[in-house]
Amino acid sequence: MTIIYMGLFIFALIALQGYLFKKFWDRGLTVNIKFSAKEAFEGEQIYLTQDITNRKFLPLPWLFLSFHMSRNLIFLDEDTSADIPTKSKHDSDGKSQNELFSVMMFQSVRRRVAFVCSRRGIYRFKRVTLTATNLMHSKQFSKDFRSVNRLVVFPKIIDASELEVLYKRMDAELLSHQLINPDPFEFRGIREYQPTDPAHTVNFKATAIAQQLMVNIHAPISSKRLHVILNLESYTTYPDRELFEHSIRLAASVAGHYINDNVNVAFTTNGQDLDLATRGGGGLVNLRGGASTSHLYAIYEALARIDLTFKVTPMSEYINSIMDYEAVYLIISAYHKNDLLDSFEGLRDRGGSGFMVIPYNSETGIGIDNNLLETEHISTLEVIV
């Protein structure tokens, strides 16, 4: 009889724990997954922090956390804060990250996993799945948690020493095209009005005293303007993606170098923005000139958002429409067929100033026309892929 009672008691316990897990396993359970930074550069190492909190008496000894990540975020083998190693299951679209946690009653568990941003881009995960089992490991219970996170990976910045020759040539061109404009914040004095003076420089107080129009005099300030044009047209039937990536890195490096040197930099590319292209938009991405840190961030993010799988519009049409000849233009393009070369020469014939840089694979020669003649304003750039 005792054995029967013990059996019934054990059966009741099993049924009770099954009921409690089914009813309350996700009660007071929260999960938060976030990147250690909102942005990073290609090749940089950052961390993914996973916080799970169980605010109830029911322990969760078997709790599985699953979320989908891009293959371009490469997790390192070493887990800096947990005894259980991270395991990754790869699929066609990326990889499903699956990890096992054991969270006791009223306990919080934090795990930090290091990974390397191997490729520029915009990375998100909007949903994570928690799966728990009861104490007997006989039943599973799952729930999706919304966890919106975004990581912007900027292109890798090329070392300035590798672009020293290009920078020297561009520096000389920028110096010869700099504009001398009045600085509105540097007051130098007052003089009589002349017909060429703009109306906003009139000093009304001085005019009333002198009984004739007087204008403010401002100290001169020099302004250098650079317009970076990134062309991502296909130069062969099967182009080398890495040449496009190096072109993107080159555009980011040049923009950063000259904005840090207080040069006004504008940016144009026919590379397709991922979000706009998927919604049916597209066309050229144009960023007006600027020299601030926020403007450089906007250029970096625009480059990070480029998706190379979409078809682009010809850049020669845009170059033919350029009418601003006070800026210096830098055209970065692995594509260098006659239509683009003719549009670049047409820009120079109309009074424009600029350079064209053509990246190519230095090992195979892919991406360069053997008949191409380098000139003072057209040069090639070897890329080791």
mmCIF file of C-alpha atoms in Angstrom:
data_model
loop_
_atom_site.group_PDB
_atom_site.id
_atom_site.type_symbol
_atom_site.label_atom_id
_atom_site.label_comp_id
_atom_site.label_asym_id
_atom_site.label_seq_id
_atom_site.Cartn_x
_atom_site.Cartn_y
_atom_site.Cartn_z
ATOM 1 C CA MET A 1 0.000 0.000 0.000
ATOM 2 C CA THR A 2 2.886 2.344 0.846
ATOM 3 C CA ILE A 3 4.369 1.808 -2.595
ATOM 4 C CA ILE A 4 1.024 2.685 -4.176
ATOM 5 C CA TYR A 5 0.790 5.893 -2.149
ATOM 6 C CA MET A 6 4.355 6.809 -3.067
ATOM 7 C CA GLY A 7 3.596 6.167 -6.706
ATOM 8 C CA LEU A 8 0.496 8.306 -6.550
ATOM 9 C CA PHE A 9 2.450 11.034 -4.765
ATOM 10 C CA ILE A 10 5.209 11.007 -7.378
ATOM 11 C CA PHE A 11 2.634 11.026 -10.170
ATOM 12 C CA ALA A 12 0.903 13.990 -8.511
ATOM 13 C CA LEU A 13 4.223 15.859 -8.257
ATOM 14 C CA ILE A 14 4.956 15.202 -11.910
ATOM 15 C CA ALA A 15 1.496 16.375 -12.900
ATOM 16 C CA LEU A 16 1.770 19.430 -10.640
ATOM 17 C CA GLN A 17 5.140 20.524 -12.016
ATOM 18 C CA GLY A 18 3.813 19.982 -15.530
ATOM 19 C CA TYR A 19 0.810 22.168 -14.792
ATOM 20 C CA LEU A 20 2.919 24.854 -13.096
ATOM 21 C CA PHE A 21 5.357 25.036 -16.014
ATOM 22 C CA LYS A 22 2.562 25.162 -18.566
ATOM 23 C CA LYS A 23 0.762 27.912 -16.667
ATOM 24 C CA PHE A 24 3.562 30.023 -15.272
ATOM 25 C CA TRP A 25 6.826 29.306 -17.124
ATOM 26 C CA ASP A 26 6.861 32.718 -18.896
ATOM 27 C CA ARG A 27 5.405 34.695 -15.984
ATOM 28 C CA GLY A 28 7.907 37.369 -14.882
ATOM 29 C CA LEU A 29 10.352 36.264 -17.581
ATOM 30 C CA THR A 30 12.113 38.999 -19.556
ATOM 31 C CA VAL A 31 14.853 38.893 -22.163
ATOM 32 C CA ASN A 32 16.974 41.717 -23.526
ATOM 33 C CA ILE A 33 19.531 41.301 -26.303
ATOM 34 C CA LYS A 34 21.568 44.269 -27.435
ATOM 35 C CA PHE A 35 24.793 45.149 -29.206
ATOM 36 C CA SER A 36 27.516 46.839 -27.186
ATOM 37 C CA ALA A 37 27.617 49.648 -29.782
ATOM 38 C CA LYS A 38 25.211 51.145 -32.303
ATOM 39 C CA GLU A 39 27.867 51.389 -34.982
ATOM 40 C CA ALA A 40 31.230 49.839 -35.758
ATOM 41 C CA PHE A 41 33.747 49.665 -38.569
ATOM 42 C CA GLU A 42 34.385 46.690 -40.786
ATOM 43 C CA GLY A 43 36.769 44.291 -39.023
ATOM 44 C CA GLU A 44 36.050 45.700 -35.564
ATOM 45 C CA GLN A 45 35.201 43.461 -32.601
ATOM 46 C CA ILE A 46 32.176 44.261 -30.436
ATOM 47 C CA TYR A 47 29.893 42.284 -28.112
ATOM 48 C CA LEU A 48 26.372 40.941 -27.995
ATOM 49 C CA THR A 49 24.901 41.097 -24.492
ATOM 50 C CA GLN A 50 22.080 38.728 -23.513
ATOM 51 C CA ASP A 51 20.149 39.402 -20.287
ATOM 52 C CA ILE A 52 17.487 36.992 -19.004
ATOM 53 C CA THR A 53 15.563 37.662 -15.774
ATOM 54 C CA ASN A 54 13.234 35.237 -13.999
ATOM 55 C CA ARG A 55 11.071 37.066 -11.406
ATOM 56 C CA LYS A 56 9.134 34.150 -9.894
ATOM 57 C CA PHE A 57 9.513 31.117 -7.622
ATOM 58 C CA LEU A 58 9.463 28.636 -10.513
ATOM 59 C CA PRO A 59 13.053 27.795 -11.624
ATOM 60 C CA LEU A 60 13.932 27.336 -15.301
ATOM 61 C CA PRO A 61 16.833 24.853 -15.448
ATOM 62 C CA TRP A 62 16.451 24.302 -19.197
ATOM 63 C CA LEU A 63 15.947 27.539 -21.115
ATOM 64 C CA PHE A 64 16.972 27.814 -24.751
ATOM 65 C CA LEU A 65 17.469 31.192 -26.438
ATOM 66 C CA SER A 66 17.284 31.366 -30.256
ATOM 67 C CA PHE A 67 17.669 34.282 -32.656
ATOM 68 C CA HIS A 68 18.699 34.793 -36.256
ATOM 69 C CA MET A 69 21.954 36.553 -37.160
ATOM 70 C CA SER A 70 23.831 37.380 -40.347
ATOM 71 C CA ARG A 71 26.823 35.280 -41.319
ATOM 72 C CA ASN A 72 28.804 38.491 -41.657
ATOM 73 C CA LEU A 73 28.838 38.771 -37.863
ATOM 74 C CA ILE A 74 31.371 36.122 -36.920
ATOM 75 C CA PHE A 75 31.168 34.963 -33.308
ATOM 76 C CA LEU A 76 34.425 34.119 -31.594
ATOM 77 C CA ASP A 77 34.969 30.736 -29.976
ATOM 78 C CA GLU A 78 35.630 32.189 -26.555
ATOM 79 C CA ASP A 79 32.669 33.135 -24.372
ATOM 80 C CA THR A 80 33.937 35.686 -21.880
ATOM 81 C CA SER A 81 31.266 35.214 -19.212
ATOM 82 C CA ALA A 82 29.656 31.820 -19.488
ATOM 83 C CA ASP A 83 30.626 28.200 -19.026
ATOM 84 C CA ILE A 84 28.450 26.983 -21.887
ATOM 85 C CA PRO A 85 30.027 27.611 -25.321
ATOM 86 C CA THR A 86 28.050 29.289 -28.069
ATOM 87 C CA LYS A 87 26.847 27.038 -30.858
ATOM 88 C CA SER A 88 25.794 28.236 -34.277
ATOM 89 C CA LYS A 89 23.617 26.457 -36.817
ATOM 90 C CA HIS A 90 24.118 27.828 -40.317
ATOM 91 C CA ASP A 91 21.342 28.057 -42.883
ATOM 92 C CA SER A 92 20.945 29.577 -46.343
ATOM 93 C CA ASP A 93 20.057 33.084 -45.117
ATOM 94 C CA GLY A 94 22.452 33.341 -42.191
ATOM 95 C CA LYS A 95 22.794 31.503 -38.951
ATOM 96 C CA SER A 96 20.488 30.668 -36.095
ATOM 97 C CA GLN A 97 22.162 31.324 -32.779
ATOM 98 C CA ASN A 98 21.043 28.816 -30.122
ATOM 99 C CA GLU A 99 22.170 29.008 -26.504
ATOM 100 C CA LEU A 100 21.273 27.168 -23.319
ATOM 101 C CA PHE A 101 20.621 29.022 -20.051
ATOM 102 C CA SER A 102 19.775 27.847 -16.551
ATOM 103 C CA VAL A 103 17.878 30.551 -14.642
ATOM 104 C CA MET A 104 16.823 29.810 -11.099
ATOM 105 C CA MET A 105 14.055 31.533 -9.124
ATOM 106 C CA PHE A 106 14.397 35.325 -8.850
ATOM 107 C CA GLN A 107 17.669 35.278 -10.768
ATOM 108 C CA SER A 108 19.159 37.286 -13.614
ATOM 109 C CA VAL A 109 21.724 35.842 -15.986
ATOM 110 C CA ARG A 110 23.911 37.904 -18.298
ATOM 111 C CA ARG A 111 26.056 36.513 -21.071
ATOM 112 C CA ARG A 112 28.360 38.515 -23.318
ATOM 113 C CA VAL A 113 29.539 37.058 -26.623
ATOM 114 C CA ALA A 114 32.280 38.652 -28.715
ATOM 115 C CA PHE A 115 31.984 38.816 -32.497
ATOM 116 C CA VAL A 116 33.756 40.452 -35.426
ATOM 117 C CA CYS A 117 31.985 42.600 -38.026
ATOM 118 C CA SER A 118 33.429 41.002 -41.140
ATOM 119 C CA ARG A 119 31.411 43.010 -43.684
ATOM 120 C CA ARG A 120 29.815 46.458 -43.806
ATOM 121 C CA GLY A 121 26.039 46.674 -43.720
ATOM 122 C CA ILE A 122 22.947 47.206 -41.582
ATOM 123 C CA TYR A 123 22.231 44.303 -39.248
ATOM 124 C CA ARG A 124 19.036 43.785 -37.268
ATOM 125 C CA PHE A 125 17.230 41.155 -35.284
ATOM 126 C CA LYS A 126 13.666 41.885 -34.275
ATOM 127 C CA ARG A 127 12.598 38.656 -32.652
ATOM 128 C CA VAL A 128 14.061 36.156 -30.224
ATOM 129 C CA THR A 129 12.525 32.867 -29.156
ATOM 130 C CA LEU A 130 12.706 31.381 -25.661
ATOM 131 C CA THR A 131 11.993 27.699 -25.237
ATOM 132 C CA ALA A 132 11.690 26.105 -21.807
ATOM 133 C CA THR A 133 11.139 22.532 -20.648
ATOM 134 C CA ASN A 134 9.654 21.228 -17.449
ATOM 135 C CA LEU A 135 11.735 19.526 -14.776
ATOM 136 C CA MET A 136 11.241 16.125 -16.401
ATOM 137 C CA HIS A 137 12.301 17.503 -19.781
ATOM 138 C CA SER A 138 9.134 15.944 -21.238
ATOM 139 C CA LYS A 139 7.291 19.083 -22.419
ATOM 140 C CA GLN A 140 8.464 22.175 -24.297
ATOM 141 C CA PHE A 141 7.003 25.665 -24.131
ATOM 142 C CA SER A 142 7.999 28.473 -26.517
ATOM 143 C CA LYS A 143 7.403 32.199 -26.710
ATOM 144 C CA ASP A 144 8.611 34.929 -29.055
ATOM 145 C CA PHE A 145 9.965 38.151 -27.565
ATOM 146 C CA ARG A 146 10.362 41.334 -29.567
ATOM 147 C CA SER A 147 13.840 42.823 -29.288
ATOM 148 C CA VAL A 148 14.513 45.529 -31.877
ATOM 149 C CA ASN A 149 18.222 46.175 -32.322
ATOM 150 C CA ARG A 150 20.225 47.665 -35.158
ATOM 151 C CA LEU A 151 23.935 47.652 -35.817
ATOM 152 C CA VAL A 152 25.467 49.834 -38.528
ATOM 153 C CA VAL A 153 28.821 48.538 -39.774
ATOM 154 C CA PHE A 154 30.738 51.229 -41.649
ATOM 155 C CA PRO A 155 33.254 50.420 -44.400
ATOM 156 C CA LYS A 156 36.837 49.854 -43.371
ATOM 157 C CA ILE A 157 38.991 52.986 -43.565
ATOM 158 C CA ILE A 158 42.055 52.614 -45.783
ATOM 159 C CA ASP A 159 45.309 53.766 -44.237
ATOM 160 C CA ALA A 160 46.269 57.251 -45.420
ATOM 161 C CA SER A 161 49.751 56.059 -46.402
ATOM 162 C CA GLU A 162 48.227 53.849 -49.119
ATOM 163 C CA LEU A 163 46.512 56.872 -50.682
ATOM 164 C CA GLU A 164 49.302 59.397 -50.196
ATOM 165 C CA VAL A 165 49.868 59.982 -53.922
ATOM 166 C CA LEU A 166 46.155 60.535 -54.574
ATOM 167 C CA TYR A 167 45.828 62.914 -51.625
ATOM 168 C CA LYS A 168 48.780 65.026 -52.779
ATOM 169 C CA ARG A 169 47.307 65.470 -56.249
ATOM 170 C CA MET A 170 43.879 66.294 -54.882
ATOM 171 C CA ASP A 171 45.278 68.709 -52.291
ATOM 172 C CA ALA A 172 46.873 70.785 -55.026
ATOM 173 C CA GLU A 173 43.634 70.843 -57.037
ATOM 174 C CA LEU A 174 41.533 71.768 -53.996
ATOM 175 C CA LEU A 175 43.918 74.583 -53.110
ATOM 176 C CA SER A 176 43.640 76.074 -56.585
ATOM 177 C CA HIS A 177 39.824 75.921 -56.475
ATOM 178 C CA GLN A 178 39.198 77.208 -52.967
ATOM 179 C CA LEU A 179 36.678 80.036 -52.665
ATOM 180 C CA ILE A 180 37.251 83.161 -50.617
ATOM 181 C CA ASN A 181 33.997 84.060 -48.868
ATOM 182 C CA PRO A 182 33.163 86.427 -46.009
ATOM 183 C CA ASP A 183 32.959 84.874 -42.563
ATOM 184 C CA PRO A 184 29.627 86.019 -41.005
ATOM 185 C CA PHE A 185 31.036 85.513 -37.497
ATOM 186 C CA GLU A 186 34.208 87.588 -37.913
ATOM 187 C CA PHE A 187 33.382 91.359 -37.886
ATOM 188 C CA ARG A 188 36.106 93.643 -39.266
ATOM 189 C CA GLY A 189 34.463 97.089 -39.562
ATOM 190 C CA ILE A 190 31.998 99.308 -41.475
ATOM 191 C CA ARG A 191 32.221 101.027 -44.865
ATOM 192 C CA GLU A 192 29.974 102.758 -47.376
ATOM 193 C CA TYR A 193 27.544 100.688 -49.392
ATOM 194 C CA GLN A 194 28.511 99.625 -52.930
ATOM 195 C CA PRO A 195 26.118 98.314 -55.598
ATOM 196 C CA THR A 196 27.673 94.817 -55.411
ATOM 197 C CA ASP A 197 27.061 94.431 -51.647
ATOM 198 C CA PRO A 198 24.272 92.021 -50.600
ATOM 199 C CA ALA A 199 21.349 93.551 -48.732
ATOM 200 C CA HIS A 200 21.841 91.454 -45.595
ATOM 201 C CA THR A 201 25.180 93.211 -44.872
ATOM 202 C CA VAL A 202 23.538 96.633 -44.391
ATOM 203 C CA ASN A 203 24.157 98.068 -40.893
ATOM 204 C CA PHE A 204 20.970 100.057 -40.206
ATOM 205 C CA LYS A 205 22.248 101.698 -37.025
ATOM 206 C CA ALA A 206 25.370 103.013 -38.770
ATOM 207 C CA THR A 207 23.205 104.050 -41.754
ATOM 208 C CA ALA A 208 20.978 106.165 -39.528
ATOM 209 C CA ILE A 209 23.980 107.886 -37.954
ATOM 210 C CA ALA A 210 25.828 108.539 -41.219
ATOM 211 C CA GLN A 211 22.662 109.382 -43.191
ATOM 212 C CA GLN A 212 23.824 107.073 -45.981
ATOM 213 C CA LEU A 213 23.882 103.319 -46.519
ATOM 214 C CA MET A 214 26.661 101.575 -44.559
ATOM 215 C CA VAL A 215 27.543 97.885 -44.611
ATOM 216 C CA ASN A 216 29.447 95.536 -42.329
ATOM 217 C CA ILE A 217 32.865 94.211 -43.337
ATOM 218 C CA HIS A 218 33.623 90.581 -42.489
ATOM 219 C CA ALA A 219 36.946 88.782 -42.486
ATOM 220 C CA PRO A 220 37.504 86.487 -45.459
ATOM 221 C CA ILE A 221 37.303 82.730 -45.054
ATOM 222 C CA SER A 222 38.540 80.140 -47.534
ATOM 223 C CA SER A 223 36.292 77.256 -48.574
ATOM 224 C CA LYS A 224 37.348 74.037 -50.283
ATOM 225 C CA ARG A 225 34.723 71.842 -51.921
ATOM 226 C CA LEU A 226 35.060 68.190 -52.889
ATOM 227 C CA HIS A 227 32.364 66.030 -54.502
ATOM 228 C CA VAL A 228 32.932 62.258 -54.236
ATOM 229 C CA ILE A 229 31.110 60.244 -56.915
ATOM 230 C CA LEU A 230 30.980 56.480 -56.404
ATOM 231 C CA ASN A 231 30.013 54.476 -59.486
ATOM 232 C CA LEU A 232 29.052 50.818 -58.957
ATOM 233 C CA GLU A 233 28.173 49.830 -62.515
ATOM 234 C CA SER A 234 29.213 46.315 -63.525
ATOM 235 C CA TYR A 235 32.364 46.357 -65.632
ATOM 236 C CA THR A 236 32.127 42.675 -66.666
ATOM 237 C CA THR A 237 29.421 40.025 -66.884
ATOM 238 C CA TYR A 238 30.598 38.581 -63.568
ATOM 239 C CA PRO A 239 32.240 41.431 -61.650
ATOM 240 C CA ASP A 240 34.391 40.891 -58.598
ATOM 241 C CA ARG A 241 32.336 41.946 -55.582
ATOM 242 C CA GLU A 242 35.486 42.734 -53.621
ATOM 243 C CA LEU A 243 36.414 45.465 -56.112
ATOM 244 C CA PHE A 244 33.092 47.148 -55.377
ATOM 245 C CA GLU A 245 33.709 46.783 -51.653
ATOM 246 C CA HIS A 246 37.144 48.348 -52.020
ATOM 247 C CA SER A 247 35.604 51.209 -54.007
ATOM 248 C CA ILE A 248 33.183 51.781 -51.121
ATOM 249 C CA ARG A 249 36.057 51.733 -48.622
ATOM 250 C CA LEU A 250 37.955 54.209 -50.784
ATOM 251 C CA ALA A 251 34.964 56.594 -50.874
ATOM 252 C CA ALA A 252 34.632 56.399 -47.070
ATOM 253 C CA SER A 253 38.364 56.970 -46.582
ATOM 254 C CA VAL A 254 38.527 60.007 -48.865
ATOM 255 C CA ALA A 255 35.406 61.568 -47.322
ATOM 256 C CA GLY A 256 36.732 61.066 -43.794
ATOM 257 C CA HIS A 257 40.185 62.395 -44.660
ATOM 258 C CA TYR A 258 38.934 65.659 -46.149
ATOM 259 C CA ILE A 259 36.081 66.316 -43.718
ATOM 260 C CA ASN A 260 38.631 65.982 -40.917
ATOM 261 C CA ASP A 261 40.641 68.570 -42.856
ATOM 262 C CA ASN A 262 37.608 70.911 -42.829
ATOM 263 C CA VAL A 263 36.831 70.457 -46.532
ATOM 264 C CA ASN A 264 33.200 70.682 -47.629
ATOM 265 C CA VAL A 265 32.440 67.204 -49.013
ATOM 266 C CA ALA A 266 29.382 66.188 -51.062
ATOM 267 C CA PHE A 267 28.629 62.586 -51.993
ATOM 268 C CA THR A 268 26.758 60.867 -54.831
ATOM 269 C CA THR A 269 26.434 57.175 -55.671
ATOM 270 C CA ASN A 270 24.267 54.982 -57.861
ATOM 271 C CA GLY A 271 24.627 52.168 -55.322
ATOM 272 C CA GLN A 272 21.159 51.152 -54.184
ATOM 273 C CA ASP A 273 20.008 51.802 -50.634
ATOM 274 C CA LEU A 274 18.766 48.463 -49.281
ATOM 275 C CA ASP A 275 15.560 49.779 -47.704
ATOM 276 C CA LEU A 276 14.620 52.065 -50.618
ATOM 277 C CA ALA A 277 15.295 49.416 -53.249
ATOM 278 C CA THR A 278 13.168 46.779 -51.502
ATOM 279 C CA ARG A 279 10.279 49.270 -51.337
ATOM 280 C CA GLY A 280 10.485 49.963 -55.082
ATOM 281 C CA GLY A 281 12.547 53.136 -54.800
ATOM 282 C CA GLY A 282 16.122 53.660 -55.840
ATOM 283 C CA GLY A 283 18.079 55.924 -58.123
ATOM 284 C CA LEU A 284 21.012 58.045 -57.065
ATOM 285 C CA VAL A 285 21.870 58.733 -53.456
ATOM 286 C CA ASN A 286 22.815 62.407 -53.106
ATOM 287 C CA LEU A 287 24.198 64.047 -49.970
ATOM 288 C CA ARG A 288 24.821 67.776 -50.100
ATOM 289 C CA GLY A 289 28.146 69.199 -49.049
ATOM 290 C CA GLY A 290 29.112 69.421 -45.399
ATOM 291 C CA ALA A 291 32.144 69.330 -43.147
ATOM 292 C CA SER A 292 30.665 68.300 -39.791
ATOM 293 C CA THR A 293 30.990 65.052 -37.869
ATOM 294 C CA SER A 294 27.287 64.357 -38.364
ATOM 295 C CA HIS A 295 27.690 64.819 -42.128
ATOM 296 C CA LEU A 296 30.560 62.312 -42.165
ATOM 297 C CA TYR A 297 28.350 59.895 -40.219
ATOM 298 C CA ALA A 298 25.634 60.330 -42.873
ATOM 299 C CA ILE A 299 28.133 59.451 -45.628
ATOM 300 C CA TYR A 300 29.390 56.408 -43.709
ATOM 301 C CA GLU A 301 25.828 55.192 -43.127
ATOM 302 C CA ALA A 302 24.867 55.733 -46.772
ATOM 303 C CA LEU A 303 27.835 53.564 -47.765
ATOM 304 C CA ALA A 304 26.895 50.932 -45.183
ATOM 305 C CA ARG A 305 23.361 50.717 -46.592
ATOM 306 C CA ILE A 306 24.445 49.965 -50.182
ATOM 307 C CA ASP A 307 23.246 46.587 -51.436
ATOM 308 C CA LEU A 308 25.258 45.323 -54.402
ATOM 309 C CA THR A 309 22.602 42.850 -55.564
ATOM 310 C CA PHE A 310 20.419 45.562 -57.129
ATOM 311 C CA LYS A 311 20.900 46.952 -60.637
ATOM 312 C CA VAL A 312 22.239 50.511 -60.801
ATOM 313 C CA THR A 313 21.666 53.395 -63.184
ATOM 314 C CA PRO A 314 24.496 54.626 -65.461
ATOM 315 C CA MET A 315 26.606 57.304 -63.815
ATOM 316 C CA SER A 316 27.549 58.966 -67.118
ATOM 317 C CA GLU A 317 24.100 60.586 -67.297
ATOM 318 C CA TYR A 318 24.611 62.280 -63.943
ATOM 319 C CA ILE A 319 28.141 63.458 -64.790
ATOM 320 C CA ASN A 320 26.860 64.959 -68.041
ATOM 321 C CA SER A 321 24.325 67.006 -66.048
ATOM 322 C CA ILE A 322 26.877 68.573 -63.669
ATOM 323 C CA MET A 323 26.888 72.364 -63.948
ATOM 324 C CA ASP A 324 28.743 73.288 -60.735
ATOM 325 C CA TYR A 325 32.362 73.870 -61.690
ATOM 326 C CA GLU A 326 33.596 75.344 -58.403
ATOM 327 C CA ALA A 327 33.969 71.934 -56.707
ATOM 328 C CA VAL A 328 36.665 69.334 -57.334
ATOM 329 C CA TYR A 329 35.190 65.977 -58.376
ATOM 330 C CA LEU A 330 36.566 62.556 -57.509
ATOM 331 C CA ILE A 331 35.003 59.702 -59.497
ATOM 332 C CA ILE A 332 35.662 56.232 -58.050
ATOM 333 C CA SER A 333 34.684 53.572 -60.559
ATOM 334 C CA ALA A 334 35.878 50.094 -61.500
ATOM 335 C CA TYR A 335 33.658 50.544 -64.565
ATOM 336 C CA HIS A 336 35.560 52.586 -67.175
ATOM 337 C CA LYS A 337 33.916 52.086 -70.545
ATOM 338 C CA ASN A 338 33.769 54.830 -73.155
ATOM 339 C CA ASP A 339 30.483 56.358 -72.001
ATOM 340 C CA LEU A 340 31.889 57.090 -68.533
ATOM 341 C CA LEU A 341 35.291 58.240 -69.807
ATOM 342 C CA ASP A 342 33.619 60.534 -72.347
ATOM 343 C CA SER A 343 31.354 62.051 -69.663
ATOM 344 C CA PHE A 344 34.376 62.681 -67.434
ATOM 345 C CA GLU A 345 36.289 64.348 -70.268
ATOM 346 C CA GLY A 346 33.167 66.365 -71.100
ATOM 347 C CA LEU A 347 33.050 67.616 -67.512
ATOM 348 C CA ARG A 348 36.632 68.786 -67.796
ATOM 349 C CA ASP A 349 35.999 70.380 -71.196
ATOM 350 C CA ARG A 350 33.116 72.376 -69.661
ATOM 351 C CA GLY A 351 35.450 73.816 -67.035
ATOM 352 C CA GLY A 352 35.092 71.212 -64.299
ATOM 353 C CA SER A 353 38.004 69.856 -62.330
ATOM 354 C CA GLY A 354 38.507 66.398 -60.960
ATOM 355 C CA PHE A 355 40.050 62.960 -60.976
ATOM 356 C CA MET A 356 38.959 59.444 -61.809
ATOM 357 C CA VAL A 357 40.296 56.468 -59.830
ATOM 358 C CA ILE A 358 39.815 52.965 -61.266
ATOM 359 C CA PRO A 359 40.336 50.086 -58.787
ATOM 360 C CA TYR A 360 41.362 46.744 -60.259
ATOM 361 C CA ASN A 361 42.538 43.332 -59.092
ATOM 362 C CA SER A 362 46.314 43.464 -58.996
ATOM 363 C CA GLU A 363 46.707 39.671 -59.027
ATOM 364 C CA THR A 364 44.448 38.749 -61.938
ATOM 365 C CA GLY A 365 44.145 42.036 -63.767
ATOM 366 C CA ILE A 366 40.357 41.656 -63.705
ATOM 367 C CA GLY A 367 38.604 44.977 -63.822
ATOM 368 C CA ILE A 368 41.068 46.894 -65.980
ATOM 369 C CA ASP A 369 41.126 47.469 -69.737
ATOM 370 C CA ASN A 370 44.612 46.914 -71.140
ATOM 371 C CA ASN A 371 43.955 49.697 -73.651
ATOM 372 C CA LEU A 372 43.236 52.230 -70.895
ATOM 373 C CA LEU A 373 45.713 55.106 -70.929
ATOM 374 C CA GLU A 374 46.431 56.691 -67.572
ATOM 375 C CA THR A 375 46.596 60.462 -67.642
ATOM 376 C CA GLU A 376 47.173 63.233 -65.151
ATOM 377 C CA HIS A 377 43.535 63.004 -64.092
ATOM 378 C CA ILE A 378 42.819 59.282 -64.630
ATOM 379 C CA SER A 379 44.698 56.710 -62.578
ATOM 380 C CA THR A 380 44.366 53.071 -61.551
ATOM 381 C CA LEU A 381 44.500 51.684 -58.032
ATOM 382 C CA GLU A 382 45.777 48.183 -57.370
ATOM 383 C CA VAL A 383 43.635 46.130 -55.024
ATOM 384 C CA ILE A 384 44.812 42.860 -53.528
ATOM 385 C CA VAL A 385 41.679 40.738 -53.257
#
